[in-house]
Tab-separated table of C-alpha atoms and ligand atoms in Angstrom:
chain	number	residue	atom	x	y	z
A	27	MET	CA	-65.373	-6.683	234.173
A	28	GLY	CA	-66.529	-3.072	233.101
A	29	SER	CA	-66.232	-1.733	229.601
A	30	GLU	CA	-64.797	0.965	230.314
A	31	GLU	CA	-62.236	-1.319	231.763
A	32	ILE	CA	-61.209	-2.832	228.866
A	33	THR	CA	-60.436	0.128	226.800
A	34	SER	CA	-58.778	2.567	229.754
A	35	THR	CA	-55.991	-0.437	230.450
A	36	PRO	CA	-53.392	-1.427	228.624
A	37	GLU	CA	-54.265	-5.456	229.072
A	38	GLY	CA	-57.878	-4.787	228.745
A	39	ARG	CA	-57.026	-2.376	225.720
A	40	THR	CA	-55.232	-5.703	224.078
A	41	HIS	CA	-58.177	-7.718	225.423
A	42	PHE	CA	-60.258	-5.526	222.837
A	43	ARG	CA	-57.576	-5.814	219.593
A	44	GLU	CA	-57.833	-9.565	220.001
A	45	LEU	CA	-61.803	-9.665	220.211
A	46	LEU	CA	-61.723	-7.519	216.918
A	47	ALA	CA	-59.041	-9.512	215.543
A	48	ILE	CA	-60.886	-12.336	215.678
A	49	GLY	CA	-64.501	-11.134	215.018
A	50	LEU	CA	-63.086	-9.805	211.814
A	51	VAL	CA	-61.783	-12.806	210.832
A	52	ALA	CA	-64.354	-15.243	211.899
A	53	SER	CA	-67.118	-12.306	210.229
A	54	VAL	CA	-65.219	-12.421	206.822
A	55	ILE	CA	-65.178	-16.494	206.838
A	56	GLY	CA	-68.862	-17.078	207.418
A	57	VAL	CA	-70.121	-13.933	204.882
A	58	VAL	CA	-67.964	-15.891	202.402
A	59	LEU	CA	-69.073	-18.908	203.280
A	60	GLY	CA	-72.736	-17.581	203.043
A	61	LEU	CA	-72.186	-15.811	199.516
A	62	VAL	CA	-70.479	-19.256	197.896
A	63	ILE	CA	-72.317	-21.897	199.275
A	64	ASP	CA	-75.196	-22.467	196.652
A	65	TRP	CA	-78.379	-23.293	198.964
A	66	PHE	CA	-81.402	-23.385	197.379
A	67	PRO	CA	-82.188	-24.915	193.523
A	68	THR	CA	-81.791	-24.056	190.135
A	69	GLN	CA	-83.922	-20.490	190.164
A	70	ALA	CA	-86.005	-19.789	187.142
A	71	SER	CA	-87.818	-17.014	187.396
A	72	GLU	CA	-87.513	-13.180	187.073
A	73	GLU	CA	-88.711	-12.561	190.638
A	74	GLY	CA	-86.403	-15.416	192.413
A	75	GLU	CA	-83.368	-13.342	190.927
A	76	ARG	CA	-84.613	-9.957	193.239
A	77	VAL	CA	-85.379	-13.050	195.912
A	78	ASP	CA	-81.545	-14.531	195.855
A	79	THR	CA	-80.092	-11.013	196.152
A	80	LEU	CA	-82.524	-10.186	199.261
A	81	TRP	CA	-80.776	-13.450	200.577
A	82	ASP	CA	-77.453	-11.994	199.616
A	83	VAL	CA	-78.208	-8.763	201.777
A	84	LEU	CA	-79.262	-11.079	204.474
A	85	ILE	CA	-76.447	-12.771	204.629
A	86	ILE	CA	-74.347	-10.282	204.630
A	87	PHE	CA	-75.785	-8.210	207.635
A	88	SER	CA	-76.893	-10.925	209.536
A	89	VAL	CA	-73.653	-12.693	210.139
A	90	PRO	CA	-71.386	-9.979	211.556
A	91	VAL	CA	-73.791	-9.526	214.228
A	92	PHE	CA	-74.148	-13.903	214.499
A	93	VAL	CA	-70.448	-14.109	214.990
A	94	LEU	CA	-69.577	-10.517	216.933
A	95	VAL	CA	-71.632	-12.481	219.555
A	96	ILE	CA	-70.762	-15.436	219.340
A	97	VAL	CA	-67.077	-14.211	219.483
A	98	VAL	CA	-67.254	-12.373	222.302
A	99	VAL	CA	-69.173	-15.006	224.560
A	100	LEU	CA	-66.471	-17.515	223.970
A	101	TYR	CA	-63.774	-15.046	224.003
A	102	CYS	CA	-64.746	-14.280	227.666
A	103	VAL	CA	-65.902	-17.227	229.033
A	104	TRP	CA	-61.825	-18.209	227.886
A	105	ARG	CA	-59.910	-15.080	228.828
A	106	TYR	CA	-61.825	-14.612	231.795
A	107	ARG	CA	-62.312	-18.132	232.967
A	108	MET	CA	-61.444	-18.788	236.656
A	109	LYS	CA	-58.178	-20.324	237.497
A	110	PRO	CA	-56.665	-22.244	240.053
A	111	GLY	CA	-57.092	-19.905	243.626
A	112	GLU	CA	-59.436	-17.847	242.355
A	113	GLU	CA	-62.064	-20.331	243.896
A	114	LEU	CA	-62.719	-18.076	246.698
A	115	LYS	CA	-63.050	-14.338	245.071
A	116	ASP	CA	-65.201	-12.572	243.907
A	117	GLY	CA	-65.372	-10.538	240.312
A	118	PRO	CA	-65.168	-7.155	239.961
A	119	PRO	CA	-68.794	-5.358	240.442
A	120	ILE	CA	-70.139	-4.071	237.222
A	121	HIS	CA	-72.246	-1.119	236.228
A	122	GLY	CA	-73.982	-0.374	233.229
A	123	ASN	CA	-71.856	2.158	230.574
A	124	THR	CA	-74.838	4.210	229.168
A	125	LYS	CA	-72.745	5.353	225.278
A	126	LEU	CA	-72.384	1.714	224.955
A	127	GLU	CA	-75.770	0.762	225.995
A	128	ILE	CA	-76.959	3.145	223.202
A	129	VAL	CA	-74.498	2.473	220.799
A	130	TRP	CA	-75.344	-1.371	221.064
A	131	THR	CA	-79.153	-0.143	220.950
A	132	ALA	CA	-79.456	2.572	218.046
A	133	ILE	CA	-77.073	0.379	215.297
A	134	PRO	CA	-79.202	-3.214	215.776
A	135	ALA	CA	-82.230	-1.019	215.412
A	136	ILE	CA	-80.557	1.337	212.385
A	137	ILE	CA	-79.967	-1.815	210.301
A	138	LEU	CA	-83.352	-3.797	211.408
A	139	VAL	CA	-85.386	-0.626	210.000
A	140	ALA	CA	-83.150	-0.652	207.051
A	141	LEU	CA	-83.451	-4.111	206.096
A	142	CYS	CA	-87.434	-4.075	206.447
A	143	SER	CA	-87.638	-1.477	204.186
A	144	TYR	CA	-85.271	-2.924	201.595
A	145	ALA	CA	-87.709	-6.444	201.831
A	146	TYR	CA	-90.264	-4.790	201.909
A	147	VAL	CA	-89.829	-3.146	198.338
A	148	VAL	CA	-88.526	-5.660	196.776
A	149	LEU	CA	-92.022	-8.121	197.997
A	150	ARG	CA	-93.689	-4.988	196.308
A	151	ASP	CA	-91.482	-4.876	193.664
A	152	VAL	CA	-91.805	-8.927	193.294
A	153	GLU	CA	-95.721	-8.547	193.351
A	154	LYS	CA	-96.922	-6.198	191.145
A	155	ALA	CA	-98.456	-6.758	188.276
A	156	ASP	CA	-97.053	-7.015	184.577
A	157	ALA	CA	-98.328	-3.998	182.037
A	158	ALA	CA	-99.696	-6.405	179.700
A	159	GLY	CA	-100.359	-10.351	178.555
A	160	VAL	CA	-100.486	-11.714	181.821
A	161	LEU	CA	-101.449	-15.618	181.614
A	162	ASP	CA	-103.994	-16.600	184.682
A	163	VAL	CA	-104.064	-19.874	186.324
A	164	GLU	CA	-105.971	-21.215	188.750
A	165	VAL	CA	-104.506	-23.504	191.428
A	166	VAL	CA	-106.743	-25.860	193.335
A	167	GLY	CA	-105.100	-27.909	196.356
A	168	GLN	CA	-107.258	-30.679	197.328
A	169	GLN	CA	-106.109	-33.462	199.917
A	170	PHE	CA	-102.670	-34.740	198.017
A	171	THR	CA	-102.261	-33.114	194.607
A	172	TRP	CA	-102.605	-30.856	192.558
A	173	THR	CA	-104.736	-29.541	190.004
A	174	PHE	CA	-104.266	-26.747	187.146
A	175	PHE	CA	-106.968	-24.537	185.704
A	176	TYR	CA	-106.515	-22.832	182.360
A	177	LYS	CA	-109.087	-21.837	179.868
A	178	ASP	CA	-108.520	-22.437	176.804
A	179	PRO	CA	-108.307	-20.323	173.080
A	180	ALA	CA	-112.116	-20.813	173.113
A	181	GLY	CA	-112.509	-19.508	176.539
A	182	LYS	CA	-113.262	-23.040	178.171
A	183	ARG	CA	-111.842	-24.573	180.700
A	184	ILE	CA	-109.556	-26.789	181.569
A	185	ALA	CA	-107.429	-29.136	184.286
A	186	SER	CA	-103.917	-30.021	184.069
A	187	PRO	CA	-101.955	-32.271	186.521
A	188	GLN	CA	-98.965	-30.599	185.634
A	189	LEU	CA	-98.455	-27.203	185.901
A	190	TYR	CA	-97.519	-25.679	181.829
A	191	VAL	CA	-95.781	-22.052	182.065
A	192	PRO	CA	-94.996	-19.751	179.318
A	193	ARG	CA	-90.831	-18.771	179.317
A	194	GLY	CA	-91.046	-14.557	179.491
A	195	ARG	CA	-94.762	-14.464	180.424
A	196	GLN	CA	-96.205	-13.339	184.007
A	197	VAL	CA	-98.000	-15.549	185.073
A	198	ASN	CA	-100.951	-15.213	187.692
A	199	PHE	CA	-101.782	-17.847	189.933
A	200	THR	CA	-105.363	-17.796	192.043
A	201	VAL	CA	-104.446	-20.419	194.540
A	202	LYS	CA	-107.628	-22.022	196.280
A	203	SER	CA	-108.239	-24.907	198.557
A	204	ASP	CA	-111.119	-27.495	198.918
A	205	ASP	CA	-110.322	-28.719	201.674
A	206	VAL	CA	-107.492	-27.870	204.253
A	207	ILE	CA	-104.813	-25.258	204.434
A	208	HIS	CA	-101.939	-26.268	201.924
A	209	ASP	CA	-99.601	-23.967	200.366
A	210	PHE	CA	-98.111	-23.980	196.550
A	211	TRP	CA	-94.862	-24.391	196.588
A	212	VAL	CA	-92.201	-23.763	193.385
A	213	PRO	CA	-89.182	-23.911	195.065
A	214	ALA	CA	-87.384	-23.049	191.879
A	215	PHE	CA	-89.416	-19.840	191.314
A	216	ARG	CA	-88.831	-19.110	194.953
A	217	LEU	CA	-92.364	-18.180	195.740
A	218	LYS	CA	-94.943	-19.511	197.770
A	219	ILE	CA	-98.328	-18.888	199.296
A	220	ASP	CA	-100.660	-20.284	201.523
A	221	ALA	CA	-103.747	-21.898	199.836
A	222	VAL	CA	-106.852	-21.027	201.984
A	223	PRO	CA	-109.970	-22.683	202.202
A	224	GLY	CA	-112.783	-20.146	201.253
A	225	ILE	CA	-110.621	-17.549	200.084
A	226	SER	CA	-108.301	-16.953	197.113
A	227	THR	CA	-104.441	-16.079	197.221
A	228	HIS	CA	-102.453	-14.579	194.739
A	229	LEU	CA	-99.267	-15.139	193.542
A	230	ARG	CA	-96.940	-14.070	190.830
A	231	ALA	CA	-93.978	-15.032	188.854
A	232	THR	CA	-92.023	-14.845	185.442
A	233	PRO	CA	-90.865	-17.799	184.278
A	234	LYS	CA	-87.203	-17.219	182.310
A	235	THR	CA	-85.697	-20.440	182.552
A	236	LEU	CA	-86.859	-23.730	180.521
A	237	GLY	CA	-87.124	-26.454	182.118
A	238	ASP	CA	-88.754	-29.368	184.570
A	239	TYR	CA	-89.498	-27.591	187.980
A	240	PRO	CA	-90.881	-29.523	191.472
A	241	VAL	CA	-93.556	-27.890	192.772
A	242	VAL	CA	-94.374	-28.676	196.746
A	243	CYS	CA	-97.214	-28.826	199.013
A	244	ALA	CA	-95.210	-26.841	201.725
A	245	GLU	CA	-98.120	-27.227	204.388
A	246	LEU	CA	-98.681	-30.299	206.451
A	247	CYS	CA	-102.046	-31.274	205.611
A	248	GLY	CA	-101.984	-34.815	206.090
A	249	LEU	CA	-101.060	-38.386	205.571
A	250	GLY	CA	-100.191	-38.018	202.177
A	251	HIS	CA	-98.726	-34.111	202.549
A	252	ALA	CA	-95.316	-35.393	201.163
A	253	ALA	CA	-96.720	-37.237	198.223
A	254	MET	CA	-98.307	-33.646	196.932
A	255	ARG	CA	-95.859	-33.272	194.412
A	256	GLN	CA	-96.463	-31.795	190.819
A	257	THR	CA	-93.800	-30.743	188.038
A	258	ALA	CA	-93.805	-27.348	186.817
A	259	HIS	CA	-93.393	-27.257	183.121
A	260	VAL	CA	-90.879	-24.244	181.459
A	261	VAL	CA	-91.908	-24.158	177.888
A	262	GLU	CA	-91.588	-21.936	174.979
A	263	PRO	CA	-94.471	-19.915	174.493
A	264	ALA	CA	-95.387	-21.903	170.823
A	265	GLU	CA	-95.729	-24.779	172.509
A	266	PHE	CA	-97.521	-23.516	175.541
A	267	GLU	CA	-99.816	-22.472	173.015
A	268	GLN	CA	-100.165	-25.373	171.526
A	269	TRP	CA	-100.007	-27.598	174.266
A	270	LEU	CA	-103.593	-25.419	175.611
A	271	ALA	CA	-104.926	-25.738	172.369
A	272	ASN	CA	-104.510	-29.535	172.347
A	273	GLY	CA	-106.658	-29.803	175.567
A	274	GLY	CA	-103.534	-29.287	178.303
A	275	ARG	CA	-102.344	-32.002	176.652
A	276	PRO	CA	-98.446	-32.106	175.148
A	277	PRO	CA	-98.499	-31.599	171.547
A	278	GLY	CA	-98.994	-35.064	169.815
A	279	GLU	CA	-101.018	-36.664	172.247
A	280	PRO	CA	-104.494	-36.708	170.877
A	281	GLY	CA	-106.236	-34.165	173.069
A	282	GLU	CA	-109.251	-32.144	173.422
A	283	ALA	CA	-108.620	-30.931	169.840
A	284	GLY	CA	-108.592	-34.517	168.702
A	285	GLU	CA	-106.517	-33.311	164.925
A	286	ALA	CA	-103.134	-35.080	166.542
A	287	GLY	CA	-103.945	-37.596	163.538
A	288	GLU	CA	-105.796	-40.452	162.225
A	289	ASP	CA	-104.514	-43.220	164.876
A	290	ALA	CA	-105.413	-40.261	167.313
A	291	GLY	CA	-108.762	-42.070	168.198
A	292	ALA	CA	-107.550	-44.078	171.053
A	293	PRO	CA	-105.438	-42.771	174.154
A	294	ASP	CA	-102.676	-44.672	174.913
A	295	GLY	CA	-103.371	-46.475	178.037
A	296	LYS	CA	-99.730	-47.480	178.826
A	297	ALA	CA	-98.425	-43.740	177.705
A	298	LEU	CA	-101.452	-42.129	180.467
A	299	PHE	CA	-99.671	-44.365	183.035
A	300	ALA	CA	-96.882	-42.708	182.873
A	301	ASP	CA	-98.128	-39.262	182.342
A	302	ASN	CA	-99.983	-38.810	185.287
A	303	GLY	CA	-97.526	-40.025	187.269
A	304	CYS	CA	-98.816	-43.834	188.397
A	305	GLY	CA	-96.067	-45.673	188.736
A	306	GLY	CA	-94.789	-43.247	191.467
A	307	CYS	CA	-96.790	-44.796	193.721
A	308	HIS	CA	-98.051	-48.736	192.470
A	309	ALA	CA	-95.881	-50.990	190.846
A	310	LEU	CA	-96.918	-52.603	188.165
A	311	ALA	CA	-94.592	-55.240	186.257
A	312	ASP	CA	-96.042	-54.565	182.211
A	313	ALA	CA	-94.809	-50.119	182.992
A	314	GLY	CA	-92.012	-51.345	185.234
A	315	THR	CA	-92.339	-49.343	187.685
A	316	THR	CA	-91.733	-50.290	190.914
A	317	GLY	CA	-93.652	-47.676	193.752
A	318	GLY	CA	-94.555	-48.870	197.110
A	319	THR	CA	-97.112	-45.874	198.613
A	320	GLY	CA	-99.687	-47.160	197.202
A	321	PRO	CA	-101.338	-51.015	196.160
A	322	ASN	CA	-98.858	-53.393	194.029
A	323	LEU	CA	-101.367	-53.250	190.578
A	324	ASP	CA	-99.932	-56.454	189.579
A	325	GLU	CA	-101.109	-58.008	192.519
A	326	ALA	CA	-104.964	-55.575	193.591
A	327	LEU	CA	-106.345	-55.687	190.630
A	328	ALA	CA	-105.280	-59.304	189.040
A	329	ASP	CA	-109.216	-60.444	189.838
A	330	LYS	CA	-110.719	-57.107	189.459
A	331	ASP	CA	-112.945	-55.993	186.780
A	332	ALA	CA	-112.904	-52.743	184.621
A	333	ALA	CA	-116.026	-51.389	186.807
A	334	PHE	CA	-113.813	-51.509	190.262
A	335	ILE	CA	-110.677	-50.215	188.304
A	336	GLU	CA	-112.471	-47.455	186.582
A	337	GLU	CA	-114.199	-46.713	190.553
A	338	SER	CA	-110.844	-47.073	192.250
A	339	ILE	CA	-109.247	-43.865	190.133
A	340	VAL	CA	-112.127	-41.899	190.466
A	341	ASP	CA	-113.010	-42.324	193.252
A	342	PRO	CA	-109.965	-43.676	195.185
A	343	SER	CA	-111.777	-42.904	199.350
A	344	ALA	CA	-114.693	-45.740	198.439
A	345	GLU	CA	-112.587	-48.821	199.012
A	346	ILE	CA	-109.170	-48.882	200.370
A	347	ALA	CA	-106.508	-51.382	199.750
A	348	GLU	CA	-106.176	-52.812	203.157
A	349	GLY	CA	-102.796	-51.789	204.523
A	350	PHE	CA	-102.532	-48.516	202.567
A	351	SER	CA	-104.251	-45.132	203.710
A	352	ASP	CA	-106.447	-42.843	201.929
A	353	ILE	CA	-104.081	-40.359	200.219
A	354	MET	CA	-104.348	-40.546	195.923
A	355	PRO	CA	-105.404	-37.837	194.608
A	356	PRO	CA	-109.359	-37.768	193.629
A	357	ASN	CA	-109.268	-35.670	190.677
A	358	PHE	CA	-108.225	-38.169	188.160
A	359	GLU	CA	-112.159	-37.095	186.679
A	360	GLN	CA	-111.227	-34.209	185.971
A	361	THR	CA	-107.798	-33.845	184.848
A	362	LEU	CA	-108.152	-37.016	182.933
A	363	GLN	CA	-110.644	-36.738	179.387
A	364	PRO	CA	-113.380	-40.038	179.142
A	365	GLU	CA	-111.610	-41.317	176.548
A	366	GLU	CA	-108.602	-41.339	178.661
A	367	LEU	CA	-110.259	-42.855	181.458
A	368	ASP	CA	-111.551	-45.224	179.535
A	369	ALA	CA	-108.188	-46.197	177.630
A	370	LEU	CA	-106.187	-46.110	181.655
A	371	VAL	CA	-108.909	-48.668	182.278
A	372	LYS	CA	-108.614	-51.050	179.753
A	373	TYR	CA	-104.389	-50.447	180.083
A	374	LEU	CA	-104.784	-52.021	183.827
A	375	ASP	CA	-107.170	-54.338	182.697
A	376	GLU	CA	-104.952	-56.216	180.351
A	377	VAL	CA	-101.603	-56.171	182.151
A	378	ALA	CA	-102.559	-56.645	185.553
A	379	GLY	CA	-101.380	-59.653	187.076
A	380	ARG	CA	-100.105	-61.119	183.515
B	423	CUA	CU1	-101.052	-30.195	200.665
B	423	CUA	CU2	-99.397	-30.604	202.165
């Protein structure tokens, strides 16, 4: 059936109207579904608003195109199918229609160029540096963890296993890798960027909603890739300053400053076990954890001494328990203060296997 025939015979015009009506109804349903369904997790950054709007606009333009193509294909398969008695009939010879072909090339080209331009403007806006008060955070990926580096008020470098950021202030993330390619992704911020060995990449985000959000590695980087998850804490600026002044420790916990109180001298090993996420991978009866990714500590550490426990924490690759993989984060020596490491070792030595 040539395209001219479609609109030049009464039957063809009826078919064309049917096609148009079905396509229109299906497009509206598709667009409404695309906009109504909540596809994404909580949105927690100002850049995220622009990204989500971009997504909505892409849905509005791309769903009708998709629906139109599918409707035409399905309609033609059904309407012009072979009927009994037509087995030996050849279809009508079809010639091109130059006018139609120009239209169906030009319209998609215009839509594509417009959407690309809009996406480019959004990207440029999202990457623009705020005039004042940008917070610099260095993010280092390694198999299989993230470490976040800050400068405390005295200019000293602080390493943290968790991401803390203040609400309402732009953060400039400088992203690096110590080994293979990882990808720093905070879904709630709607932004991600590769961590590539040998170079620094950058990403800017302005957190706007208080809360805890996952930090995910979005590049397959080895056996422990799926476990390469941490938490981004968006907190009030005052709380962030306190956290920073406290050496990257939640207020109330003894940090570098050591000013959290009289009895703050000895960190609490059990609290450290919980704060550092050990229970996510390790079962330990005393802490009530049941993680199965790493060895059960009640069994693995029952007859081990403090020196073995310490080595297992700071250099987990030195000895791998049978049946397990070398995927424990190797950055605890960086992120734990010496007295915290001592407290954690002491705690494990005391409770494991009891
Ligand atoms: Cu790091 Cu996947």
